Amino acid sequence: MSESDRPRHFIQQIIDEDNRTGKWGAWPDGRPRVHTRFPPEPNGYLHIGHAKSILLNYGLAEEFGGRFNLRFDDTNPTREDQEYVDSIIRDVRWLGARWPGMRDDDPSAGVLYASDYFQQMFEWAVELIRKGRAFVCDQTAAEIREFRGTLTAPGRPSPWRDRPIEENLDLFDRMRRGEFPDGSRTLRARIDMASPNLNLRDPVMYRIVHAAHHRQGDRWCVYPMYDWAHGLEDSIEGITHSICTLEFEIHRPLYDWFIHAINEGRTADGSGPWGRRIHHPQQIEFARLSLNYTVMSKRKLLLLVKRGLVRGWDDPRMPTLSGLRRRGCPPEALRELCARAGVAKFKGTTEIQLLEHCVRDHLNRVAPRAMAVLRPVRVVIENWAEHGPADRVDWLDAVNNPEDPAAGSRKVPFCGELFIEQEDFAEVPPPKFWRLFPGNEVRLRYAYLIRCTGVEKDASGNIVTLRCTYDPATRGGDAPDGRKVKSTLHWVSVRHAIRSEVRLYEHLFNTPDPEAADDDAPEPLGATAADADAARAEAWLARLNPNSLTTIADAQVEPMLAEAPIGAVVQFERLGYFCVDPDSEAPAGQSTGGRRLVFNRTVSLKDSWGRQQAKA
RNA sequence: UGGGGAUUAGUGUAACGGUAGCACGACUGACUCUGGAUCAGUUAGUCUAGGUUCAAAUCCUAGAUCCCCAGCCA
C-alpha cells in the first residue's frame, strides 16, 4: 500500500487542521511549520516500541516537509550513560530517520541534548520564583509524599509554601552552588494541593543531586524534573507537536501550566519587564506499540540480560532494535509494521505475526536465494559413475531470486554424493507426503530428478545413507518426456558444502501475554508478603520459551556463502530467511573452507506442510 | 473511592449522521522447479440498555469493562 492511500490517523488529521488554520506559521520556504522530535532518555537500549515513536515523529516531519530533532532527555545523571547515547544514535540512524545537521562522518552531529538547556531552564525557574509561582521546600521526600494526599483525599500545603520571594531566591541560588546535601531541599511549583490531578499538587521542579553528568560533568548539582524540563525543551527547539505516549496525558495540564506561568506578564513583542513570550508546543498522546510473545519494558529486558537468560541487549531474540538488527530484520520491515499497526489512542496489542509478515514480505523481494541443509542426510547417486567420471562436478545454473530477475543466477556444484534434509525423506510416507521415499521420484532444485532405491542404516537402525538413481536426461530439473514430480528438494554437494552453525529462534515467551496477571498460580505457601510480591512480579520469567534458541552445529551450506559478509541476508530455499551473525569470522578474501560461519534464522518461510503435520 | 483516557471480526485499524471497509491471522481452492511467492474465495465485528433521527459505530442519557496517575524516575 502506498503512503498516500493509507487512512490518515488522528495525529495527521490534527496537523492537517493546524496547517489549514496556519496555527504554527510557516517555514521560510512557505510550507506550514511542522517540527517533531524523538526525546529518549539515555538510560537503556531502544526497542521496537521506540521504533514506532521514532518513525511516527520522523514520518510526520518528512510527510509535511518539516523537521525532526533527535534530542536526549538527559536530566537524571544517576541513570544515564554515554554508552546508551551511542547505541540510541546508532539505532535511530539505522531506522532511517534524518535530522538537521546530520552527517555520515560523525554519527552524533546535529544531535541535541536537554542538558544544553539547563542554564535557560534555571533562569526560567528563577523567574517563576519572582512571580510567586515557585518556592524552595525543605520537606523530606517522605514528608512530601505524606502531604501530597491520596487519589481521593486532598493534600496539605507544605509549611514552606509561603516563604518570602527573596528567601526563595537566595536558597535556590545556594542549592545551585552546592551548599546543601542531596535530598535536603527542592524547588516546587506553587499550584494547588487540592487538585484532583496529583501532578498539580505543587510538583517538584528541581532536586539536589551531587552527581557527575555524562555531558555536563560537575557543572550542576540541581537537576530539573521531567515535568518541568520536558515542555521547555520542546519550547526551546520550537517543537510544534510534542508527541508522546498515553501515560503522559495527565501531565499535559502541568506541561501547559509551566509554559503559561513563564509567559505570564510576557508579551508577543518582548516589551515589558519579562520579555518575549515563549513558544507553546501542543502535546499529543498516542498508544505505544506492544507486541505479543515478548516483553517491552526496559526493566524487564534488563533483567533478562542481567540474569544471562539472553546473550545480551543485542541477542536476536530480544525486541531491542539492536537485537532485531542482529536477527536480520530489515528496517523497512519495521517501518511497514508501524505503518500497518497504525496510530491511535486505543492501547492494543499487535500480533507478532504482523511483524513476521512484514519481514517476509520485504525479504522475499530482496533476499538472494541459497541452498542450505540444516539436518543433513547423505544421498549417494548410485548411477553417477555410469554417465561419466565418478569424481566429476556438474555446475548447474540456479536463479538468485525468482522475484527479482535483475538478481541474475549463479552456478552450484552437483556431485555423486549430496546432502538433503532429513525431514525430506520418510521410509514410510505419511498421507500427502510428496517428498522422497523408497520408490518415489523427486526433483533436486535446479538439478536432476532422482528416485530412491534403498536405505542404509547403522547397527542401531538410524538411517545413514539414502541410495538413489538420477536421470541424466533431466538436467536442470525438467524431464524431456514431460513427466511431473510432486516435490522439489533443496540439497548441497557433500564435497563442496561448508559446515556452518545455524541458530534457530522462536518466540521469546511461550505465551502471548507474558505479563498477564497469573490468576491460576497459587500464592506460595509460607512466603512473606514481600516474597509473594517478588514471585508475582517475576511470574513472567517462568513463561520464557525454553526453545527460543536452537543451535545446529553442523548444518551444510552451499559454497557461494563462503565469502558472505557479516550481516548479509539470504533465503535458504524452503527454510526461511537467514543472516550472517557477527560471531562469524570475517570473510577472508581468497580463502575457501575453514571460515567459521554462523547464521541466524530471521524468520522461517510459511510452512503449510509443517502446519498440517502439527495439527495431525 | 478522586481525576484523566479508552472500547468496531481472533488481532490491529478505517468509516467524522447516509452501503460497516482494509490489513494480518485462520480456512478452501487454483497455480508453481521453494508445500515459499502469487491468484481466487471463505470466515468473522460496532461493550450494554434506553433515547433523538427518515437514517446512529457516529449525537444524547445511564451503565459495564479495561488502562493510567499518589518518584526528589522519565
mmCIF file with all atom_site columns, C-alpha atoms in Angstrom, chain A residues 11-183:
data_model
loop_
_atom_site.group_PDB
_atom_site.id
_atom_site.type_symbol
_atom_site.label_atom_id
_atom_site.label_alt_id
_atom_site.label_comp_id
_atom_site.label_asym_id
_atom_site.label_entity_id
_atom_site.label_seq_id
_atom_site.pdbx_PDB_ins_code
_atom_site.Cartn_x
_atom_site.Cartn_y
_atom_site.Cartn_z
_atom_site.occupancy
_atom_site.B_iso_or_equiv
_atom_site.pdbx_formal_charge
_atom_site.auth_seq_id
_atom_site.auth_comp_id
_atom_site.auth_asym_id
_atom_site.auth_atom_id
_atom_site.pdbx_PDB_model_num
ATOM 1   C CA . ILE A 1 11  ? -2.370 12.957 14.521 1.00 0.00 ? 11  ILE A CA 1
ATOM 2   C CA . GLN A 1 12  ? -2.139 13.539 10.788 1.00 0.00 ? 12  GLN A CA 1
ATOM 3   C CA . GLN A 1 13  ? -5.662 14.916 10.946 1.00 0.00 ? 13  GLN A CA 1
ATOM 4   C CA . ILE A 1 14  ? -4.694 17.290 13.736 1.00 0.00 ? 14  ILE A CA 1
ATOM 5   C CA . ILE A 1 15  ? -1.737 18.521 11.706 1.00 0.00 ? 15  ILE A CA 1
ATOM 6   C CA . ASP A 1 16  ? -3.881 18.863 8.589  1.00 0.00 ? 16  ASP A CA 1
ATOM 7   C CA . GLU A 1 17  ? -6.184 21.108 10.590 1.00 0.00 ? 17  GLU A CA 1
ATOM 8   C CA . ASP A 1 18  ? -3.293 23.082 12.111 1.00 0.00 ? 18  ASP A CA 1
ATOM 9   C CA . ASN A 1 19  ? -1.906 23.663 8.656  1.00 0.00 ? 19  ASN A CA 1
ATOM 10  C CA . ARG A 1 20  ? -5.278 24.730 7.368  1.00 0.00 ? 20  ARG A CA 1
ATOM 11  C CA . THR A 1 21  ? -5.622 27.337 10.105 1.00 0.00 ? 21  THR A CA 1
ATOM 12  C CA . GLY A 1 22  ? -1.967 28.335 9.972  1.00 0.00 ? 22  GLY A CA 1
ATOM 13  C CA . LYS A 1 23  ? -1.629 27.653 13.698 1.00 0.00 ? 23  LYS A CA 1
ATOM 14  C CA . TRP A 1 24  ? 2.147  27.279 13.672 1.00 0.00 ? 24  TRP A CA 1
ATOM 15  C CA . GLY A 1 25  ? 3.102  29.714 10.972 1.00 0.00 ? 25  GLY A CA 1
ATOM 16  C CA . ALA A 1 26  ? 5.376  28.768 8.100  1.00 0.00 ? 26  ALA A CA 1
ATOM 17  C CA . TRP A 1 27  ? 8.966  27.874 7.309  1.00 0.00 ? 27  TRP A CA 1
ATOM 18  C CA . PRO A 1 28  ? 10.997 30.289 5.189  1.00 0.00 ? 28  PRO A CA 1
ATOM 19  C CA . ASP A 1 29  ? 10.046 28.194 2.145  1.00 0.00 ? 29  ASP A CA 1
ATOM 20  C CA . GLY A 1 30  ? 6.386  28.907 2.854  1.00 0.00 ? 30  GLY A CA 1
ATOM 21  C CA . ARG A 1 31  ? 5.386  25.420 3.949  1.00 0.00 ? 31  ARG A CA 1
ATOM 22  C CA . PRO A 1 32  ? 3.395  25.228 7.169  1.00 0.00 ? 32  PRO A CA 1
ATOM 23  C CA . ARG A 1 33  ? 5.685  24.588 10.089 1.00 0.00 ? 33  ARG A CA 1
ATOM 24  C CA . VAL A 1 34  ? 5.720  21.035 11.479 1.00 0.00 ? 34  VAL A CA 1
ATOM 25  C CA . HIS A 1 35  ? 8.513  20.233 13.897 1.00 0.00 ? 35  HIS A CA 1
ATOM 26  C CA . THR A 1 36  ? 8.683  16.945 15.797 1.00 0.00 ? 36  THR A CA 1
ATOM 27  C CA . ARG A 1 37  ? 11.237 15.181 17.900 1.00 0.00 ? 37  ARG A CA 1
ATOM 28  C CA . PHE A 1 38  ? 12.217 11.900 19.493 1.00 0.00 ? 38  PHE A CA 1
ATOM 29  C CA . PRO A 1 39  ? 13.296 12.545 23.105 1.00 0.00 ? 39  PRO A CA 1
ATOM 30  C CA . PRO A 1 40  ? 14.832 9.377  24.605 1.00 0.00 ? 40  PRO A CA 1
ATOM 31  C CA . GLU A 1 41  ? 16.434 9.209  28.000 1.00 0.00 ? 41  GLU A CA 1
ATOM 32  C CA . PRO A 1 42  ? 19.863 7.606  27.533 1.00 0.00 ? 42  PRO A CA 1
ATOM 33  C CA . ASN A 1 43  ? 19.309 5.000  30.218 1.00 0.00 ? 43  ASN A CA 1
ATOM 34  C CA . GLY A 1 44  ? 18.828 1.847  28.154 1.00 0.00 ? 44  GLY A CA 1
ATOM 35  C CA . TYR A 1 45  ? 18.651 0.360  24.712 1.00 0.00 ? 45  TYR A CA 1
ATOM 36  C CA . LEU A 1 46  ? 15.911 1.228  22.249 1.00 0.00 ? 46  LEU A CA 1
ATOM 37  C CA . HIS A 1 47  ? 13.304 -1.404 21.476 1.00 0.00 ? 47  HIS A CA 1
ATOM 38  C CA . ILE A 1 48  ? 10.684 -1.894 18.817 1.00 0.00 ? 48  ILE A CA 1
ATOM 39  C CA . GLY A 1 49  ? 8.231  0.201  20.810 1.00 0.00 ? 49  GLY A CA 1
ATOM 40  C CA . HIS A 1 50  ? 10.566 3.157  20.440 1.00 0.00 ? 50  HIS A CA 1
ATOM 41  C CA . ALA A 1 51  ? 10.726 2.464  16.724 1.00 0.00 ? 51  ALA A CA 1
ATOM 42  C CA . LYS A 1 52  ? 7.063  3.355  16.492 1.00 0.00 ? 52  LYS A CA 1
ATOM 43  C CA . SER A 1 53  ? 7.674  6.689  18.162 1.00 0.00 ? 53  SER A CA 1
ATOM 44  C CA . ILE A 1 54  ? 10.751 7.456  16.073 1.00 0.00 ? 54  ILE A CA 1
ATOM 45  C CA . LEU A 1 55  ? 9.056  6.511  12.841 1.00 0.00 ? 55  LEU A CA 1
ATOM 46  C CA . LEU A 1 56  ? 5.881  8.374  13.729 1.00 0.00 ? 56  LEU A CA 1
ATOM 47  C CA . ASN A 1 57  ? 7.721  11.573 14.604 1.00 0.00 ? 57  ASN A CA 1
ATOM 48  C CA . TYR A 1 58  ? 10.185 11.372 11.772 1.00 0.00 ? 58  TYR A CA 1
ATOM 49  C CA . GLY A 1 59  ? 7.491  10.295 9.332  1.00 0.00 ? 59  GLY A CA 1
ATOM 50  C CA . LEU A 1 60  ? 5.340  13.318 10.123 1.00 0.00 ? 60  LEU A CA 1
ATOM 51  C CA . ALA A 1 61  ? 8.232  15.725 9.678  1.00 0.00 ? 61  ALA A CA 1
ATOM 52  C CA . GLU A 1 62  ? 9.076  14.084 6.384  1.00 0.00 ? 62  GLU A CA 1
ATOM 53  C CA . GLU A 1 63  ? 5.489  13.996 5.169  1.00 0.00 ? 63  GLU A CA 1
ATOM 54  C CA . PHE A 1 64  ? 4.862  17.668 5.863  1.00 0.00 ? 64  PHE A CA 1
ATOM 55  C CA . GLY A 1 65  ? 8.260  18.942 4.795  1.00 0.00 ? 65  GLY A CA 1
ATOM 56  C CA . GLY A 1 66  ? 9.100  19.794 8.400  1.00 0.00 ? 66  GLY A CA 1
ATOM 57  C CA . ARG A 1 67  ? 11.922 18.998 10.781 1.00 0.00 ? 67  ARG A CA 1
ATOM 58  C CA . PHE A 1 68  ? 12.692 16.190 13.162 1.00 0.00 ? 68  PHE A CA 1
ATOM 59  C CA . ASN A 1 69  ? 15.051 16.507 16.137 1.00 0.00 ? 69  ASN A CA 1
ATOM 60  C CA . LEU A 1 70  ? 16.844 13.763 17.969 1.00 0.00 ? 70  LEU A CA 1
ATOM 61  C CA . ARG A 1 71  ? 17.150 15.100 21.495 1.00 0.00 ? 71  ARG A CA 1
ATOM 62  C CA . PHE A 1 72  ? 18.371 13.303 24.565 1.00 0.00 ? 72  PHE A CA 1
ATOM 63  C CA . ASP A 1 73  ? 16.303 13.921 27.644 1.00 0.00 ? 73  ASP A CA 1
ATOM 64  C CA . ASP A 1 74  ? 19.328 13.663 29.883 1.00 0.00 ? 74  ASP A CA 1
ATOM 65  C CA . THR A 1 75  ? 18.070 15.237 33.080 1.00 0.00 ? 75  THR A CA 1
ATOM 66  C CA . ASN A 1 76  ? 18.983 12.472 35.514 1.00 0.00 ? 76  ASN A CA 1
ATOM 67  C CA . PRO A 1 77  ? 22.751 11.928 35.765 1.00 0.00 ? 77  PRO A CA 1
ATOM 68  C CA . THR A 1 78  ? 22.407 8.956  38.088 1.00 0.00 ? 78  THR A CA 1
ATOM 69  C CA . ARG A 1 79  ? 20.788 6.739  35.481 1.00 0.00 ? 79  ARG A CA 1
ATOM 70  C CA . GLU A 1 80  ? 22.285 7.878  32.240 1.00 0.00 ? 80  GLU A CA 1
ATOM 71  C CA . ASP A 1 81  ? 25.374 6.916  30.352 1.00 0.00 ? 81  ASP A CA 1
ATOM 72  C CA . GLN A 1 82  ? 27.287 7.670  27.165 1.00 0.00 ? 82  GLN A CA 1
ATOM 73  C CA . GLU A 1 83  ? 27.056 4.014  26.158 1.00 0.00 ? 83  GLU A CA 1
ATOM 74  C CA . TYR A 1 84  ? 23.303 4.436  25.800 1.00 0.00 ? 84  TYR A CA 1
ATOM 75  C CA . VAL A 1 85  ? 23.674 7.691  23.901 1.00 0.00 ? 85  VAL A CA 1
ATOM 76  C CA . ASP A 1 86  ? 25.837 5.947  21.329 1.00 0.00 ? 86  ASP A CA 1
ATOM 77  C CA . SER A 1 87  ? 23.562 2.949  20.931 1.00 0.00 ? 87  SER A CA 1
ATOM 78  C CA . ILE A 1 88  ? 20.472 5.131  20.591 1.00 0.00 ? 88  ILE A CA 1
ATOM 79  C CA . ILE A 1 89  ? 22.053 7.273  17.881 1.00 0.00 ? 89  ILE A CA 1
ATOM 80  C CA . ARG A 1 90  ? 23.088 4.127  16.025 1.00 0.00 ? 90  ARG A CA 1
ATOM 81  C CA . ASP A 1 91  ? 19.566 2.694  16.227 1.00 0.00 ? 91  ASP A CA 1
ATOM 82  C CA . VAL A 1 92  ? 17.774 5.860  15.177 1.00 0.00 ? 92  VAL A CA 1
ATOM 83  C CA . ARG A 1 93  ? 20.083 6.210  12.187 1.00 0.00 ? 93  ARG A CA 1
ATOM 84  C CA . TRP A 1 94  ? 19.586 2.567  11.295 1.00 0.00 ? 94  TRP A CA 1
ATOM 85  C CA . LEU A 1 95  ? 15.839 3.114  11.185 1.00 0.00 ? 95  LEU A CA 1
ATOM 86  C CA . GLY A 1 96  ? 16.414 5.768  8.567  1.00 0.00 ? 96  GLY A CA 1
ATOM 87  C CA . ALA A 1 97  ? 15.483 8.935  10.437 1.00 0.00 ? 97  ALA A CA 1
ATOM 88  C CA . ARG A 1 98  ? 17.264 12.132 9.398  1.00 0.00 ? 98  ARG A CA 1
ATOM 89  C CA . TRP A 1 99  ? 17.690 15.298 11.418 1.00 0.00 ? 99  TRP A CA 1
ATOM 90  C CA . PRO A 1 100 ? 19.099 18.772 10.816 1.00 0.00 ? 100 PRO A CA 1
ATOM 91  C CA . GLY A 1 101 ? 22.884 18.783 10.891 1.00 0.00 ? 101 GLY A CA 1
ATOM 92  C CA . MET A 1 102 ? 23.136 15.023 10.470 1.00 0.00 ? 102 MET A CA 1
ATOM 93  C CA . ARG A 1 103 ? 26.381 13.836 8.927  1.00 0.00 ? 103 ARG A CA 1
ATOM 94  C CA . ASP A 1 104 ? 27.684 10.456 7.863  1.00 0.00 ? 104 ASP A CA 1
ATOM 95  C CA . ASP A 1 105 ? 31.227 11.015 9.100  1.00 0.00 ? 105 ASP A CA 1
ATOM 96  C CA . ASP A 1 106 ? 30.097 11.971 12.602 1.00 0.00 ? 106 ASP A CA 1
ATOM 97  C CA . PRO A 1 107 ? 27.164 9.990  13.966 1.00 0.00 ? 107 PRO A CA 1
ATOM 98  C CA . SER A 1 108 ? 26.419 12.485 16.718 1.00 0.00 ? 108 SER A CA 1
ATOM 99  C CA . ALA A 1 109 ? 26.443 15.609 14.551 1.00 0.00 ? 109 ALA A CA 1
ATOM 100 C CA . GLY A 1 110 ? 23.233 17.554 14.960 1.00 0.00 ? 110 GLY A CA 1
ATOM 101 C CA . VAL A 1 111 ? 22.079 15.555 17.962 1.00 0.00 ? 111 VAL A CA 1
ATOM 102 C CA . LEU A 1 112 ? 20.549 17.730 20.704 1.00 0.00 ? 112 LEU A CA 1
ATOM 103 C CA . TYR A 1 113 ? 20.682 17.415 24.489 1.00 0.00 ? 113 TYR A CA 1
ATOM 104 C CA . ALA A 1 114 ? 18.315 18.713 27.133 1.00 0.00 ? 114 ALA A CA 1
ATOM 105 C CA . SER A 1 115 ? 21.337 19.282 29.335 1.00 0.00 ? 115 SER A CA 1
ATOM 106 C CA . ASP A 1 116 ? 22.428 22.053 26.977 1.00 0.00 ? 116 ASP A CA 1
ATOM 107 C CA . TYR A 1 117 ? 19.326 23.976 28.100 1.00 0.00 ? 117 TYR A CA 1
ATOM 108 C CA . PHE A 1 118 ? 19.986 23.699 31.843 1.00 0.00 ? 118 PHE A CA 1
ATOM 109 C CA . GLN A 1 119 ? 21.025 27.344 32.180 1.00 0.00 ? 119 GLN A CA 1
ATOM 110 C CA . GLN A 1 120 ? 17.930 28.605 30.372 1.00 0.00 ? 120 GLN A CA 1
ATOM 111 C CA . MET A 1 121 ? 15.694 26.371 32.464 1.00 0.00 ? 121 MET A CA 1
ATOM 112 C CA . PHE A 1 122 ? 17.357 27.599 35.614 1.00 0.00 ? 122 PHE A CA 1
ATOM 113 C CA . GLU A 1 123 ? 16.712 31.214 34.649 1.00 0.00 ? 123 GLU A CA 1
ATOM 114 C CA . TRP A 1 124 ? 13.065 30.468 33.956 1.00 0.00 ? 124 TRP A CA 1
ATOM 115 C CA . ALA A 1 125 ? 12.813 28.785 37.341 1.00 0.00 ? 125 ALA A CA 1
ATOM 116 C CA . VAL A 1 126 ? 14.164 31.930 38.967 1.00 0.00 ? 126 VAL A CA 1
ATOM 117 C CA . GLU A 1 127 ? 11.554 33.861 37.027 1.00 0.00 ? 127 GLU A CA 1
ATOM 118 C CA . LEU A 1 128 ? 8.773  31.671 38.438 1.00 0.00 ? 128 LEU A CA 1
ATOM 119 C CA . ILE A 1 129 ? 10.117 32.284 41.927 1.00 0.00 ? 129 ILE A CA 1
ATOM 120 C CA . ARG A 1 130 ? 9.984  36.032 41.290 1.00 0.00 ? 130 ARG A CA 1
ATOM 121 C CA . LYS A 1 131 ? 6.419  35.667 40.058 1.00 0.00 ? 131 LYS A CA 1
ATOM 122 C CA . GLY A 1 132 ? 5.482  33.834 43.226 1.00 0.00 ? 132 GLY A CA 1
ATOM 123 C CA . ARG A 1 133 ? 4.873  30.641 41.268 1.00 0.00 ? 133 ARG A CA 1
ATOM 124 C CA . ALA A 1 134 ? 7.629  28.542 42.798 1.00 0.00 ? 134 ALA A CA 1
ATOM 125 C CA . PHE A 1 135 ? 9.192  28.054 46.207 1.00 0.00 ? 135 PHE A CA 1
ATOM 126 C CA . VAL A 1 136 ? 12.036 26.261 47.894 1.00 0.00 ? 136 VAL A CA 1
ATOM 127 C CA . CYS A 1 137 ? 10.712 23.458 50.070 1.00 0.00 ? 137 CYS A CA 1
ATOM 128 C CA . ASP A 1 138 ? 12.614 21.906 52.992 1.00 0.00 ? 138 ASP A CA 1
ATOM 129 C CA . GLN A 1 139 ? 10.370 18.882 53.354 1.00 0.00 ? 139 GLN A CA 1
ATOM 130 C CA . THR A 1 140 ? 11.889 15.439 53.116 1.00 0.00 ? 140 THR A CA 1
ATOM 131 C CA . ALA A 1 141 ? 10.800 13.090 50.374 1.00 0.00 ? 141 ALA A CA 1
ATOM 132 C CA . ALA A 1 142 ? 8.671  11.236 52.918 1.00 0.00 ? 142 ALA A CA 1
ATOM 133 C CA . GLU A 1 143 ? 7.005  14.436 54.059 1.00 0.00 ? 143 GLU A CA 1
ATOM 134 C CA . ILE A 1 144 ? 6.269  15.500 50.530 1.00 0.00 ? 144 ILE A CA 1
ATOM 135 C CA . ARG A 1 145 ? 4.681  12.143 49.909 1.00 0.00 ? 145 ARG A CA 1
ATOM 136 C CA . GLU A 1 146 ? 2.627  12.378 53.066 1.00 0.00 ? 146 GLU A CA 1
ATOM 137 C CA . PHE A 1 147 ? 1.483  15.932 52.371 1.00 0.00 ? 147 PHE A CA 1
ATOM 138 C CA . ARG A 1 148 ? 0.560  15.102 48.786 1.00 0.00 ? 148 ARG A CA 1
ATOM 139 C CA . GLY A 1 149 ? -2.589 13.340 49.945 1.00 0.00 ? 149 GLY A CA 1
ATOM 140 C CA . THR A 1 150 ? -4.102 10.418 48.072 1.00 0.00 ? 150 THR A CA 1
ATOM 141 C CA . LEU A 1 151 ? -6.170 9.783  44.982 1.00 0.00 ? 151 LEU A CA 1
ATOM 142 C CA . THR A 1 152 ? -9.282 10.673 46.941 1.00 0.00 ? 152 THR A CA 1
ATOM 143 C CA . ALA A 1 153 ? -8.025 12.927 49.728 1.00 0.00 ? 153 ALA A CA 1
ATOM 144 C CA . PRO A 1 154 ? -6.625 16.384 49.008 1.00 0.00 ? 154 PRO A CA 1
ATOM 145 C CA . GLY A 1 155 ? -3.079 17.214 50.012 1.00 0.00 ? 155 GLY A CA 1
ATOM 146 C CA . ARG A 1 156 ? -1.918 19.802 52.542 1.00 0.00 ? 156 ARG A CA 1
ATOM 147 C CA . PRO A 1 157 ? 0.349  22.731 51.770 1.00 0.00 ? 157 PRO A CA 1
ATOM 148 C CA . SER A 1 158 ? 3.990  22.495 52.672 1.00 0.00 ? 158 SER A CA 1
ATOM 149 C CA . PRO A 1 159 ? 4.910  24.724 55.633 1.00 0.00 ? 159 PRO A CA 1
ATOM 150 C CA . TRP A 1 160 ? 7.492  26.356 53.319 1.00 0.00 ? 160 TRP A CA 1
ATOM 151 C CA . ARG A 1 161 ? 4.942  27.214 50.667 1.00 0.00 ? 161 ARG A CA 1
ATOM 152 C CA . ASP A 1 162 ? 4.687  30.887 51.628 1.00 0.00 ? 162 ASP A CA 1
ATOM 153 C CA . ARG A 1 163 ? 8.357  31.596 52.054 1.00 0.00 ? 163 ARG A CA 1
ATOM 154 C CA . PRO A 1 164 ? 9.232  35.173 51.020 1.00 0.00 ? 164 PRO A CA 1
ATOM 155 C CA . ILE A 1 165 ? 10.388 35.538 47.433 1.00 0.00 ? 165 ILE A CA 1
ATOM 156 C CA . GLU A 1 166 ? 13.786 36.920 48.448 1.00 0.00 ? 166 GLU A CA 1
ATOM 157 C CA . GLU A 1 167 ? 14.414 33.928 50.687 1.00 0.00 ? 167 GLU A CA 1
ATOM 158 C CA . ASN A 1 168 ? 13.426 31.528 47.891 1.00 0.00 ? 168 ASN A CA 1
ATOM 159 C CA . LEU A 1 169 ? 15.770 33.287 45.513 1.00 0.00 ? 169 LEU A CA 1
ATOM 160 C CA . ASP A 1 170 ? 18.624 33.062 47.974 1.00 0.00 ? 170 ASP A CA 1
ATOM 161 C CA . LEU A 1 171 ? 18.009 29.428 48.846 1.00 0.00 ? 171 LEU A CA 1
ATOM 162 C CA . PHE A 1 172 ? 17.620 28.327 45.219 1.00 0.00 ? 172 PHE A CA 1
ATOM 163 C CA . ASP A 1 173 ? 20.853 30.046 44.322 1.00 0.00 ? 173 ASP A CA 1
ATOM 164 C CA . ARG A 1 174 ? 22.609 28.316 47.189 1.00 0.00 ? 174 ARG A CA 1
ATOM 165 C CA . MET A 1 175 ? 21.100 24.983 46.170 1.00 0.00 ? 175 MET A CA 1
ATOM 166 C CA . ARG A 1 176 ? 22.720 25.504 42.816 1.00 0.00 ? 176 ARG A CA 1
ATOM 167 C CA . ARG A 1 177 ? 26.047 26.467 44.345 1.00 0.00 ? 177 ARG A CA 1
ATOM 168 C CA . GLY A 1 178 ? 26.138 23.190 46.211 1.00 0.00 ? 178 GLY A CA 1
ATOM 169 C CA . GLU A 1 179 ? 25.630 24.387 49.762 1.00 0.00 ? 179 GLU A CA 1
ATOM 170 C CA . PHE A 1 180 ? 23.080 21.711 50.605 1.00 0.00 ? 180 PHE A CA 1
ATOM 171 C CA . PRO A 1 181 ? 23.210 17.941 50.603 1.00 0.00 ? 181 PRO A CA 1
ATOM 172 C CA . ASP A 1 182 ? 21.212 15.693 48.295 1.00 0.00 ? 182 ASP A CA 1
ATOM 173 C CA . GLY A 1 183 ? 17.566 15.475 49.215 1.00 0.00 ? 183 GLY A CA 1
#
